[in-house]
Amino acid sequence: PEGRIAMTRLHLVRHGPTHIRGMVGWSDPPADLSDVEAIARLSAHLPPEALVISSDLSRASATAVAIQGSRRRLPHRAALREINFGTWEMRPYKEIEAEDPERARAYWDQPGEVRPPEGESWNEVCARIDGAVDALIAEHGGADPLAGSARAGSRAERCLRLSHRQPLGHRDPAPARGLETGADQSPAVMEART
C-alpha cells in the first residue's frame, strides 16, 4: 500500500563447518554437511518463499544447495565471499601472531584499515559486502533473500555495525541470522540457532 516503507529481510546463513583450524577466507575447502538433521531444521526455519544465493566458493554453494529445498536459487555472487586473508590464509592465528603480533592483534582489536599482507581490511570487505547486499535489496526488494555464503553472513553483521568479535566466537554449524532493514538502513537482528 502507498505510504508504507518496504522492508527486506535478509536471512544470513553461515556455511557448514570446514574443520580447518586456521584463517579460511578465499581458500575453497569443502563444508561438512553430514549433519542432515541440523540442515533440515535450519531449512525448515527459513521462509519457504525466500530466494537462495551464495558466494562462488564450494562450501557456501553446497550449503545453499543443502538448504534450498523448493526455494528459488539465484546465481552465485563472488562479492559475498569471506574476507581475503592474503598471506594469512589457511594459517593458525598463533602462527600469525608469533610472526607479526602487532598487526595480528590490531586486525581483530581495532578493525578498519589494518589488513593482512596481500589481503583485505575490514573496511574493504565491508564495502564489498555492503555493495552486494545493497544490490540484492535493489534487485529483489520485498523478497526474502537467503545469503548462504561463505561467511558473508558473519561479515555482513560486522559491516552492519554489529560486534566484530561475535562472528569469531560463534561457531555453531550453519546458524541463521535475520537482518531487517528499513528506509534508514538500521538493522534489527533476530537469531535462530539450529
Backbone as a chain_set.jsonl record, in Angstrom:
{"seq": "PEGRIAMTRLHLVRHGPTHIRGMVGWSDPPADLSDVEAIARLSAHLPPEALVISSDLSRASATAVAIQGSRRRLPHRAALREINFGTWEMRPYKEIEAEDPERARAYWDQPGEVRPPEGESWNEVCARIDGAVDALIAEHGGADPLAGSARAGSRAERCLRLSHRQPLGHRDPAPARGLETGADQSPAVMEART", "coords": {"N": [[0.817, -1.189, 0.0], [0.3, 2.296, -0.601], [2.499, 4.712, 0.821], [3.615, 3.052, 2.685], [6.657, 1.742, 3.911], [8.836, -0.373, 2.27], [10.116, -3.416, 3.484], [12.927, -5.42, 3.653], [13.933, -8.619, 4.409], [16.891, -10.149, 5.297], [18.209, -13.272, 5.424], [20.826, -14.55, 6.879], [23.075, -17.059, 6.43], [25.442, -19.129, 7.784], [27.985, -21.031, 6.262], [28.386, -24.651, 6.291], [30.6, -26.342, 8.62], [34.188, -26.337, 8.135], [36.185, -27.54, 9.468], [38.786, -26.762, 9.6], [41.552, -25.493, 11.247], [42.405, -22.658, 11.121], [42.939, -19.573, 9.331], [40.454, -19.203, 7.218], [39.503, -18.035, 4.242], [39.411, -17.025, 1.228], [40.265, -19.447, 0.303], [39.255, -22.737, -0.716], [38.057, -24.998, 0.83], [35.947, -27.88, 1.316], [32.615, -27.875, 2.759], [31.476, -29.514, 5.69], [28.69, -31.236, 5.535], [27.364, -33.223, 6.797], [25.613, -33.42, 8.945], [22.659, -33.937, 8.609], [20.228, -33.669, 9.914], [20.429, -31.242, 11.347], [20.683, -29.501, 9.203], [18.217, -29.88, 7.972], [16.53, -28.871, 9.997], [17.338, -26.195, 10.007], [16.675, -25.437, 7.354], [13.899, -25.778, 7.483], [13.265, -23.75, 9.236], [13.608, -21.43, 7.791], [12.044, -18.999, 5.599], [9.72, -20.282, 3.234], [9.399, -19.019, 0.784], [11.684, -17.658, 0.326], [14.535, -16.371, -1.422], [17.505, -17.955, -2.6], [20.933, -17.473, -2.339], [24.457, -17.549, -2.847], [28.011, -17.245, -2.214], [30.623, -17.869, -4.621], [32.228, -19.854, -3.669], [32.865, -23.285, -2.909], [32.082, -24.356, -0.379], [30.169, -22.593, 0.452], [28.286, -22.575, -1.657], [27.509, -25.27, -1.657], [26.314, -25.466, 0.869], [24.185, -23.705, 0.465], [22.748, -25.105, -1.516], [22.069, -27.331, 0.016], [20.206, -26.291, 1.835], [18.291, -25.278, 0.217], [15.874, -26.564, -0.787], [12.645, -26.187, -2.104], [12.981, -23.602, -2.765], [13.758, -20.681, -4.756], [16.77, -20.496, -6.553], [19.351, -18.221, -6.817], [21.95, -16.94, -9.02], [25.43, -17.523, -8.16], [27.382, -15.168, -6.241], [30.367, -13.66, -6.306], [31.084, -11.503, -4.78], [30.058, -11.962, -2.295], [31.835, -13.462, -0.948], [33.898, -14.737, 1.743], [36.2, -12.934, 3.835], [39.294, -11.851, 2.414], [42.14, -13.24, 3.409], [44.732, -13.014, 2.542], [48.22, -13.516, 2.813], [47.894, -14.724, 5.231], [46.114, -16.705, 4.951], [44.756, -19.882, 5.59], [46.422, -20.382, 7.701], [47.189, -20.959, 11.166], [46.059, -18.818, 13.843], [47.829, -18.404, 16.021], [50.336, -18.826, 14.887], [50.463, -16.736, 13.055], [50.268, -14.565, 14.796], [52.642, -14.898, 16.232], [54.486, -14.292, 14.263], [53.861, -11.661, 13.455], [52.945, -9.871, 15.719], [51.869, -7.318, 16.414], [50.392, -6.386, 14.167], [48.621, -8.55, 13.853], [47.09, -8.528, 16.246], [46.015, -5.924, 16.096], [44.447, -6.144, 13.821], [42.199, -7.627, 14.654], [41.435, -6.38, 17.046], [41.224, -3.643, 16.556], [39.649, -3.105, 14.139], [39.458, -1.95, 10.781], [41.299, -0.157, 8.768], [43.483, -1.832, 8.902], [45.151, -4.554, 7.482], [45.689, -7.992, 6.483], [48.837, -9.071, 5.089], [48.738, -8.713, 1.621], [46.006, -9.073, 1.684], [42.547, -8.285, 2.595], [41.249, -5.391, 4.255], [39.082, -4.808, 7.116], [37.386, -2.673, 6.487], [37.461, -2.743, 3.695], [36.336, -5.284, 3.082], [33.842, -4.88, 4.2], [32.839, -2.824, 2.585], [32.672, -4.194, 0.164], [30.835, -6.297, 0.761], [28.663, -4.815, 1.736], [27.978, -3.509, -0.644], [27.182, -5.706, -2.209], [24.982, -6.639, -0.729], [23.334, -4.362, -0.821], [22.846, -4.364, -3.599], [21.426, -6.785, -3.856], [19.116, -6.15, -2.377], [18.149, -4.029, -3.919], [17.611, -5.355, -6.333], [15.858, -7.381, -5.569], [14.002, -6.41, -3.765], [11.593, -6.582, -1.204], [11.387, -9.29, -1.434], [12.621, -12.21, 0.297], [15.744, -12.617, 0.569], [18.069, -15.296, 0.973], [21.192, -15.409, 2.212], [23.344, -17.655, 1.693], [26.187, -17.843, 2.233], [29.781, -17.896, 2.134], [31.201, -16.776, 4.7], [29.881, -14.616, 4.629], [27.583, -13.908, 5.831], [28.32, -13.598, 8.545], [30.207, -11.573, 8.203], [28.604, -9.619, 7.076], [27.063, -8.968, 9.258], [28.991, -7.687, 10.826], [29.643, -5.606, 9.112], [27.295, -4.25, 9.142], [27.48, -2.948, 11.434], [27.546, -4.455, 13.806], [29.035, -6.24, 16.558], [32.45, -6.951, 15.956], [33.64, -9.056, 17.189], [31.738, -11.011, 17.646], [31.272, -12.756, 15.298], [33.651, -14.223, 15.375], [33.601, -15.711, 17.715], [31.381, -17.264, 17.388], [30.502, -20.37, 16.568], [28.628, -22.273, 15.842], [27.312, -24.857, 13.739], [26.226, -23.771, 10.627], [24.323, -21.562, 11.442], [21.395, -19.43, 11.341], [20.844, -16.039, 10.732], [18.758, -13.292, 10.951], [18.313, -10.267, 9.31], [16.673, -7.267, 9.321], [16.065, -4.542, 7.307], [15.138, -1.207, 7.067], [13.969, 1.89, 5.645], [15.86, 3.606, 6.77], [18.067, 2.043, 6.891], [18.915, 0.871, 9.254], [19.826, -1.928, 11.1], [17.901, -4.627, 12.445], [18.343, -7.344, 14.474], [17.66, -10.73, 14.409], [18.038, -13.871, 15.775], [18.436, -17.275, 14.984], [19.075, -20.413, 16.073], [20.215, -23.637, 15.119]], "CA": [[0.0, 0.0, 0.0], [1.019, 3.554, -0.702], [2.888, 5.298, 2.099], [4.322, 2.081, 3.52], [8.057, 1.522, 3.547], [9.122, -1.791, 2.047], [11.134, -3.992, 4.352], [13.54, -6.63, 3.128], [14.585, -9.428, 5.438], [17.994, -10.965, 4.818], [18.494, -14.398, 6.305], [22.235, -14.819, 6.638], [23.348, -18.428, 6.848], [26.856, -19.493, 7.725], [28.225, -22.325, 5.629], [28.742, -25.751, 7.179], [31.984, -26.261, 9.101], [35.262, -26.898, 7.316], [37.055, -28.224, 10.432], [40.162, -26.282, 9.456], [41.95, -24.632, 12.36], [43.224, -21.594, 10.575], [42.219, -18.475, 8.7], [39.876, -19.67, 5.965], [38.808, -16.956, 3.559], [39.184, -17.312, -0.182], [40.569, -20.851, 0.013], [37.976, -23.382, -1.027], [37.823, -26.33, 1.37], [34.518, -28.204, 1.329], [31.869, -27.838, 4.021], [30.971, -30.777, 6.205], [27.229, -31.139, 5.593], [26.898, -34.551, 7.196], [24.553, -33.33, 9.957], [21.462, -33.686, 7.804], [19.131, -33.233, 10.785], [20.607, -29.81, 11.603], [20.391, -28.81, 7.952], [16.756, -29.927, 7.8], [15.935, -27.915, 10.954], [17.63, -24.855, 9.507], [15.863, -25.214, 6.16], [12.505, -25.644, 7.913], [13.126, -22.473, 9.934], [13.681, -20.323, 6.838], [10.811, -18.803, 4.83], [9.679, -21.109, 2.023], [9.437, -18.182, -0.42], [12.959, -16.935, 0.286], [15.471, -16.606, -2.512], [18.755, -18.504, -2.087], [22.118, -17.022, -3.05], [25.69, -17.824, -2.116], [29.232, -16.885, -2.923], [31.033, -18.891, -5.574], [33.068, -20.865, -3.025], [32.129, -24.547, -2.833], [31.462, -24.577, 0.935], [28.988, -21.736, 0.504], [27.279, -23.024, -2.616], [26.989, -26.562, -1.204], [25.395, -25.187, 1.974], [22.985, -23.119, -0.134], [22.009, -26.196, -2.149], [21.544, -28.194, 1.077], [19.044, -25.679, 2.496], [17.429, -24.693, -0.805], [14.541, -27.152, -0.898], [11.926, -25.723, -3.296], [13.23, -22.163, -2.926], [14.425, -20.261, -5.994], [18.214, -20.308, -6.406], [19.944, -17.157, -7.625], [23.348, -17.233, -9.363], [26.471, -17.198, -7.181], [27.977, -13.826, -6.282], [31.705, -13.665, -5.716], [31.164, -10.4, -3.813], [29.63, -12.459, -0.981], [32.897, -14.298, -0.372], [34.555, -14.458, 3.014], [37.3, -11.976, 3.763], [40.543, -12.319, 1.816], [43.184, -13.185, 4.43], [46.054, -12.844, 1.936], [49.249, -14.491, 3.208], [47.469, -15.401, 6.464], [45.167, -17.736, 4.558], [44.944, -21.28, 5.997], [47.411, -20.475, 8.775], [46.616, -20.76, 12.507], [46.254, -17.478, 14.393], [49.035, -18.356, 16.869], [51.488, -18.708, 13.981], [50.424, -15.367, 12.515], [50.563, -13.667, 15.908], [54.075, -15.018, 16.542], [55.222, -13.667, 13.177], [53.579, -10.222, 13.379], [51.97, -9.708, 16.808], [51.194, -6.012, 16.415], [49.383, -6.36, 13.109], [47.606, -9.576, 14.123], [46.166, -8.035, 17.288], [45.316, -4.73, 15.603], [43.453, -6.576, 12.838], [40.983, -8.064, 15.349], [41.047, -5.471, 18.136], [40.947, -2.303, 16.03], [39.427, -3.298, 12.71], [39.31, -0.739, 9.968], [42.206, -0.166, 7.622], [44.53, -2.845, 9.067], [44.883, -5.704, 6.618], [46.745, -8.988, 6.371], [49.626, -8.866, 3.875], [48.076, -9.14, 0.38], [44.601, -9.376, 1.948], [41.581, -7.198, 2.709], [40.944, -4.807, 5.561], [37.658, -4.872, 7.478], [36.664, -1.661, 5.717], [37.325, -3.203, 2.308], [35.353, -6.366, 2.998], [32.529, -4.296, 4.483], [32.392, -2.118, 1.385], [32.321, -5.212, -0.839], [29.61, -6.988, 1.16], [27.593, -3.81, 1.735], [27.568, -3.327, -2.036], [26.455, -6.906, -2.644], [23.689, -6.646, -0.037], [22.547, -3.28, -1.432], [22.409, -4.819, -4.922], [20.37, -7.784, -3.643], [17.902, -5.448, -1.957], [17.658, -3.277, -5.078], [17.106, -6.286, -7.344], [14.841, -8.305, -5.065], [13.338, -5.773, -2.634], [10.303, -7.169, -0.893], [11.577, -10.737, -1.303], [13.447, -12.562, 1.443], [16.93, -13.356, 0.108], [18.884, -16.059, 1.904], [22.591, -15.363, 1.821], [24.021, -18.856, 2.152], [27.5, -17.558, 1.692], [30.958, -18.343, 2.869], [30.818, -16.285, 5.998], [29.392, -13.269, 4.37], [26.6, -13.613, 6.868], [29.017, -13.048, 9.695], [30.82, -10.308, 7.823], [27.544, -8.628, 6.899], [26.733, -8.489, 10.604], [30.033, -6.73, 11.19], [29.527, -4.439, 8.251], [26.094, -3.53, 9.566], [27.871, -2.315, 12.692], [27.475, -5.304, 14.984], [30.354, -6.501, 17.118], [33.353, -7.766, 15.141], [34.025, -10.233, 17.97], [30.68, -12.011, 17.601], [31.484, -13.816, 14.33], [34.799, -15.056, 15.725], [33.256, -16.622, 18.789], [30.186, -18.021, 17.047], [30.954, -21.495, 15.746], [27.592, -23.267, 15.597], [27.239, -25.148, 12.321], [25.196, -23.173, 9.788], [23.213, -20.845, 12.058], [20.772, -18.404, 10.506], [20.597, -14.764, 11.369], [17.902, -12.47, 10.107], [18.5, -8.827, 9.413], [15.653, -6.491, 8.64], [16.485, -3.163, 7.103], [14.097, -0.322, 6.572], [14.431, 3.033, 4.866], [17.048, 4.215, 7.375], [19.112, 1.025, 6.817], [19.363, 0.395, 10.558], [19.47, -3.337, 11.18], [17.367, -5.292, 13.624], [18.883, -8.695, 14.345], [16.948, -11.842, 15.022], [18.921, -15.018, 15.616], [17.84, -18.601, 15.116], [20.109, -21.441, 16.082], [19.714, -24.978, 14.823]], "C": [[0.863, 1.255, 0.0], [1.308, 4.108, 0.684], [3.599, 4.341, 3.021], [5.737, 1.909, 3.007], [8.28, 0.023, 3.407], [10.249, -2.239, 2.965], [11.632, -5.264, 3.687], [14.211, -7.35, 4.274], [15.672, -10.257, 4.775], [18.254, -12.049, 5.849], [19.908, -14.849, 5.986], [22.609, -16.158, 7.253], [24.829, -18.702, 6.702], [26.985, -20.872, 7.094], [28.52, -23.388, 6.681], [30.215, -25.692, 7.539], [32.978, -26.884, 8.123], [36.225, -27.73, 8.16], [38.527, -27.837, 10.286], [40.448, -25.317, 10.584], [42.92, -23.577, 11.862], [42.332, -20.554, 9.936], [41.732, -18.942, 7.327], [39.054, -18.54, 5.369], [38.51, -17.357, 2.129], [39.666, -18.691, -0.599], [39.234, -21.567, -0.144], [37.855, -24.809, -0.491], [36.317, -26.614, 1.408], [33.917, -28.057, 2.727], [31.49, -29.259, 4.405], [29.462, -30.605, 6.391], [26.614, -32.471, 6.006], [25.798, -34.527, 8.253], [23.241, -32.957, 9.263], [20.275, -33.241, 8.651], [19.229, -31.738, 11.08], [20.277, -29.0, 10.348], [18.885, -28.778, 7.704], [16.059, -28.953, 8.75], [16.142, -26.484, 10.483], [16.748, -24.537, 8.304], [14.393, -25.005, 6.532], [12.25, -24.304, 8.595], [13.017, -21.298, 8.959], [12.406, -20.209, 6.017], [10.811, -19.61, 3.533], [9.764, -20.302, 0.736], [10.764, -17.447, -0.588], [13.771, -17.322, -0.948], [16.791, -17.069, -1.91], [19.908, -18.037, -2.975], [23.335, -17.359, -2.205], [26.856, -17.211, -2.863], [29.561, -18.023, -3.884], [31.931, -19.96, -4.964], [32.242, -22.128, -2.761], [31.45, -24.764, -1.482], [30.191, -23.761, 1.082], [27.9, -22.251, -0.44], [26.698, -24.381, -2.219], [26.013, -26.383, -0.043], [24.09, -24.616, 1.433], [22.126, -24.194, -0.789], [21.348, -27.069, -1.083], [20.296, -27.609, 1.746], [18.004, -25.174, 1.5], [16.016, -25.255, -0.81], [13.884, -26.68, -2.188], [12.114, -24.227, -3.545], [13.963, -21.876, -4.245], [15.892, -19.957, -5.716], [18.673, -19.221, -7.356], [21.386, -17.524, -7.96], [24.307, -16.821, -8.241], [26.908, -15.746, -7.333], [29.31, -13.867, -5.557], [31.846, -12.575, -4.661], [30.708, -10.816, -2.416], [30.681, -13.366, -0.332], [33.331, -13.809, 1.005], [35.669, -13.444, 2.773], [38.542, -12.622, 3.141], [41.655, -12.132, 2.854], [44.593, -13.088, 3.854], [47.022, -13.93, 2.377], [48.92, -15.187, 4.531], [46.569, -16.59, 6.164], [45.652, -19.129, 4.95], [45.988, -21.464, 7.1], [46.729, -20.28, 10.122], [46.969, -19.372, 13.054], [47.543, -17.392, 15.219], [50.303, -18.198, 16.02], [51.583, -17.281, 13.425], [50.812, -14.369, 13.596], [52.049, -13.711, 16.275], [54.926, -14.294, 15.502], [55.069, -12.143, 13.166], [52.535, -9.863, 14.44], [51.204, -8.387, 16.763], [50.078, -5.968, 15.371], [48.271, -7.368, 13.388], [46.604, -9.095, 15.166], [45.373, -6.834, 16.803], [44.213, -5.115, 14.62], [42.13, -6.94, 13.514], [40.509, -7.056, 16.382], [40.671, -4.08, 17.67], [40.703, -2.397, 14.53], [39.174, -1.973, 11.998], [40.193, -0.876, 8.757], [43.323, -1.206, 7.743], [44.175, -4.044, 8.196], [46.01, -6.724, 6.725], [47.575, -8.681, 5.126], [48.92, -9.503, 2.667], [46.608, -9.491, 0.568], [43.75, -8.126, 2.041], [41.496, -6.676, 4.128], [39.461, -5.026, 5.845], [36.864, -3.872, 6.647], [36.455, -2.098, 4.27], [36.297, -4.316, 2.185], [33.957, -5.832, 3.283], [31.989, -3.568, 3.267], [31.936, -3.11, 0.315], [30.988, -5.862, -0.495], [28.432, -6.022, 1.236], [27.071, -3.599, 0.315], [26.759, -4.499, -2.552], [25.07, -6.966, -2.011], [22.787, -5.553, -0.607], [22.01, -3.704, -2.798], [21.297, -5.855, -4.804], [19.053, -7.117, -3.271], [17.303, -4.682, -3.135], [17.009, -4.199, -6.108], [15.907, -7.09, -6.866], [14.11, -7.734, -3.859], [11.943, -6.325, -2.446], [10.369, -8.682, -0.804], [12.438, -10.975, -0.071], [14.669, -13.322, 0.949], [17.617, -14.092, 1.253], [20.312, -15.96, 1.412], [23.286, -16.556, 2.428], [25.458, -18.783, 1.711], [28.602, -17.858, 2.672], [30.883, -17.944, 4.323], [30.393, -14.856, 5.807], [28.339, -12.909, 5.389], [27.238, -12.994, 8.083], [29.635, -11.702, 9.37], [29.763, -9.239, 7.629], [27.106, -8.098, 8.254], [27.731, -7.431, 11.032], [29.871, -5.448, 10.39], [28.3, -3.618, 8.599], [26.233, -3.066, 11.0], [27.561, -3.131, 13.944], [28.896, -5.61, 15.423], [31.2, -7.37, 16.193], [33.8, -9.009, 15.889], [32.996, -11.348, 17.838], [30.927, -13.095, 16.554], [32.633, -14.738, 14.694], [34.445, -16.079, 16.779], [32.103, -17.533, 18.446], [30.56, -19.147, 16.103], [29.894, -22.577, 15.573], [27.549, -23.576, 14.104], [26.011, -24.489, 11.694], [24.043, -22.513, 10.537], [22.607, -19.87, 11.06], [20.617, -17.155, 11.335], [19.726, -13.978, 10.408], [18.208, -11.014, 10.353], [17.362, -8.17, 8.661], [16.191, -5.086, 8.489], [15.313, -2.385, 6.538], [14.723, 0.827, 5.819], [15.697, 3.651, 5.444], [18.235, 3.27, 7.402], [19.631, 0.58, 8.175], [18.905, -1.046, 10.733], [18.823, -3.697, 12.514], [17.764, -6.755, 13.466], [18.008, -9.68, 15.082], [17.784, -13.082, 14.775], [18.141, -16.298, 15.804], [18.958, -19.604, 15.058], [19.461, -22.791, 15.795], [20.038, -25.891, 15.969]], "O": [[1.979, 1.277, 0.518], [0.492, 3.998, 1.599], [4.139, 4.761, 4.045], [5.976, 1.93, 1.8], [7.956, -0.752, 4.307], [11.216, -1.509, 3.184], [10.842, -6.083, 3.217], [14.976, -6.749, 5.028], [15.414, -10.98, 3.812], [18.494, -11.756, 7.02], [20.155, -15.457, 4.945], [22.471, -16.357, 8.46], [25.401, -18.529, 5.626], [26.186, -21.769, 7.365], [28.86, -23.068, 7.82], [31.0, -25.056, 6.835], [32.659, -27.821, 7.391], [36.99, -28.533, 7.625], [39.406, -28.526, 10.803], [39.654, -24.412, 10.843], [44.114, -23.619, 12.159], [41.106, -20.651, 9.998], [42.521, -19.058, 6.389], [38.033, -18.138, 5.928], [37.474, -17.961, 1.849], [39.492, -19.072, -1.757], [38.196, -21.043, 0.26], [37.583, -25.734, -1.256], [35.511, -25.691, 1.519], [34.623, -28.109, 3.734], [31.217, -30.097, 3.546], [29.018, -29.907, 7.303], [25.494, -32.802, 5.618], [25.112, -35.532, 8.436], [22.785, -31.815, 9.327], [19.406, -32.515, 8.166], [18.215, -31.04, 11.066], [19.662, -27.938, 10.432], [18.345, -27.759, 7.274], [15.105, -28.281, 8.357], [15.23, -25.66, 10.552], [16.138, -23.469, 8.25], [13.721, -24.15, 5.955], [11.137, -23.781, 8.537], [12.398, -20.284, 9.278], [11.749, -21.218, 5.761], [11.808, -19.616, 2.812], [10.16, -20.837, -0.3], [10.939, -16.694, -1.546], [13.695, -18.447, -1.441], [17.162, -16.626, -0.823], [19.868, -18.184, -4.197], [23.244, -17.442, -0.98], [26.717, -16.725, -3.986], [28.845, -19.023, -3.941], [32.353, -20.88, -5.663], [31.06, -22.044, -2.428], [30.345, -25.305, -1.438], [29.249, -24.18, 1.754], [26.733, -22.349, -0.059], [25.508, -24.62, -2.426], [24.996, -27.073, 0.022], [23.01, -24.994, 1.887], [20.905, -24.192, -0.631], [20.206, -27.5, -1.249], [19.422, -28.359, 2.178], [16.946, -24.691, 1.904], [15.052, -24.489, -0.836], [14.492, -26.76, -3.256], [11.481, -23.657, -4.433], [14.686, -22.723, -4.769], [16.219, -19.25, -4.763], [18.418, -19.288, -8.558], [21.99, -18.336, -7.259], [24.031, -15.896, -7.477], [26.816, -15.167, -8.416], [29.369, -14.082, -4.347], [32.651, -12.712, -3.739], [30.949, -10.091, -1.45], [30.43, -13.964, 0.714], [33.155, -12.647, 1.369], [36.021, -13.148, 1.631], [38.794, -13.811, 3.335], [42.06, -11.006, 3.142], [45.562, -13.08, 4.614], [46.7, -15.117, 2.325], [49.599, -16.141, 4.91], [46.296, -17.399, 7.051], [46.793, -19.506, 4.685], [46.387, -22.591, 7.393], [45.776, -19.507, 10.215], [48.034, -18.828, 12.765], [48.27, -16.404, 15.121], [51.234, -17.498, 16.419], [52.669, -16.707, 13.345], [51.586, -13.443, 13.352], [52.643, -12.681, 16.592], [55.976, -13.743, 15.833], [56.03, -11.42, 12.899], [51.382, -9.585, 14.111], [50.007, -8.357, 17.049], [48.956, -5.558, 15.668], [47.097, -7.063, 13.177], [45.396, -9.242, 14.981], [44.176, -6.737, 17.074], [43.159, -4.48, 14.591], [41.06, -6.603, 13.006], [39.304, -6.891, 16.575], [39.876, -3.404, 18.324], [41.459, -1.836, 13.738], [38.718, -1.003, 12.605], [39.881, -1.619, 7.826], [44.042, -1.438, 6.772], [43.028, -4.491, 8.181], [47.15, -6.367, 7.022], [47.054, -8.08, 4.186], [48.555, -10.679, 2.696], [46.018, -10.141, -0.295], [44.164, -7.044, 1.623], [41.652, -7.43, 5.089], [38.685, -5.378, 4.956], [35.783, -4.195, 6.156], [35.399, -1.852, 3.688], [35.469, -4.293, 1.274], [32.988, -6.282, 2.671], [30.805, -3.683, 2.95], [30.929, -2.886, -0.357], [30.11, -5.972, -1.35], [27.32, -6.372, 0.842], [25.861, -3.521, 0.099], [25.764, -4.314, -3.253], [24.093, -7.306, -2.68], [21.605, -5.791, -0.851], [20.852, -3.436, -3.121], [20.329, -5.813, -5.564], [17.998, -7.48, -3.792], [16.087, -4.686, -3.326], [15.977, -3.86, -6.687], [15.036, -7.442, -7.661], [13.641, -8.493, -3.011], [11.201, -6.512, -3.41], [9.513, -9.303, -0.173], [12.929, -10.023, 0.535], [14.647, -14.552, 0.91], [17.728, -13.571, 2.362], [20.611, -16.389, 0.298], [23.769, -16.485, 3.558], [25.899, -19.589, 0.893], [28.38, -18.045, 3.868], [30.504, -18.785, 5.138], [30.525, -14.011, 6.691], [28.208, -11.747, 5.774], [26.76, -11.984, 8.598], [29.586, -10.785, 10.19], [29.984, -8.078, 7.973], [26.808, -6.912, 8.391], [27.342, -6.384, 11.55], [29.954, -4.346, 10.931], [28.277, -2.409, 8.37], [25.245, -2.822, 11.693], [27.339, -2.57, 15.017], [29.852, -5.27, 14.727], [30.735, -8.399, 15.702], [34.3, -9.943, 15.262], [33.355, -12.523, 17.913], [30.804, -14.274, 16.885], [32.599, -15.921, 14.356], [34.94, -17.205, 16.739], [31.866, -18.504, 19.164], [30.902, -18.896, 14.947], [30.229, -23.698, 15.192], [27.726, -22.677, 13.282], [24.894, -24.641, 12.187], [22.887, -22.863, 10.297], [23.232, -19.526, 10.057], [20.292, -17.223, 12.52], [19.939, -14.003, 9.196], [18.346, -10.587, 11.5], [17.117, -8.482, 7.495], [16.715, -4.508, 9.441], [14.597, -2.851, 5.651], [15.878, 0.749, 5.401], [16.526, 4.168, 4.695], [19.305, 3.642, 7.883], [20.695, -0.034, 8.245], [17.729, -1.354, 10.537], [19.158, -3.143, 13.561], [17.535, -7.34, 12.408], [17.662, -9.476, 16.245], [18.202, -13.314, 13.641], [17.285, -16.392, 16.684], [19.714, -19.639, 14.088], [18.318, -23.048, 16.176], [19.704, -27.075, 15.929]]}, "num_chains": 1, "name": "protein.A"}
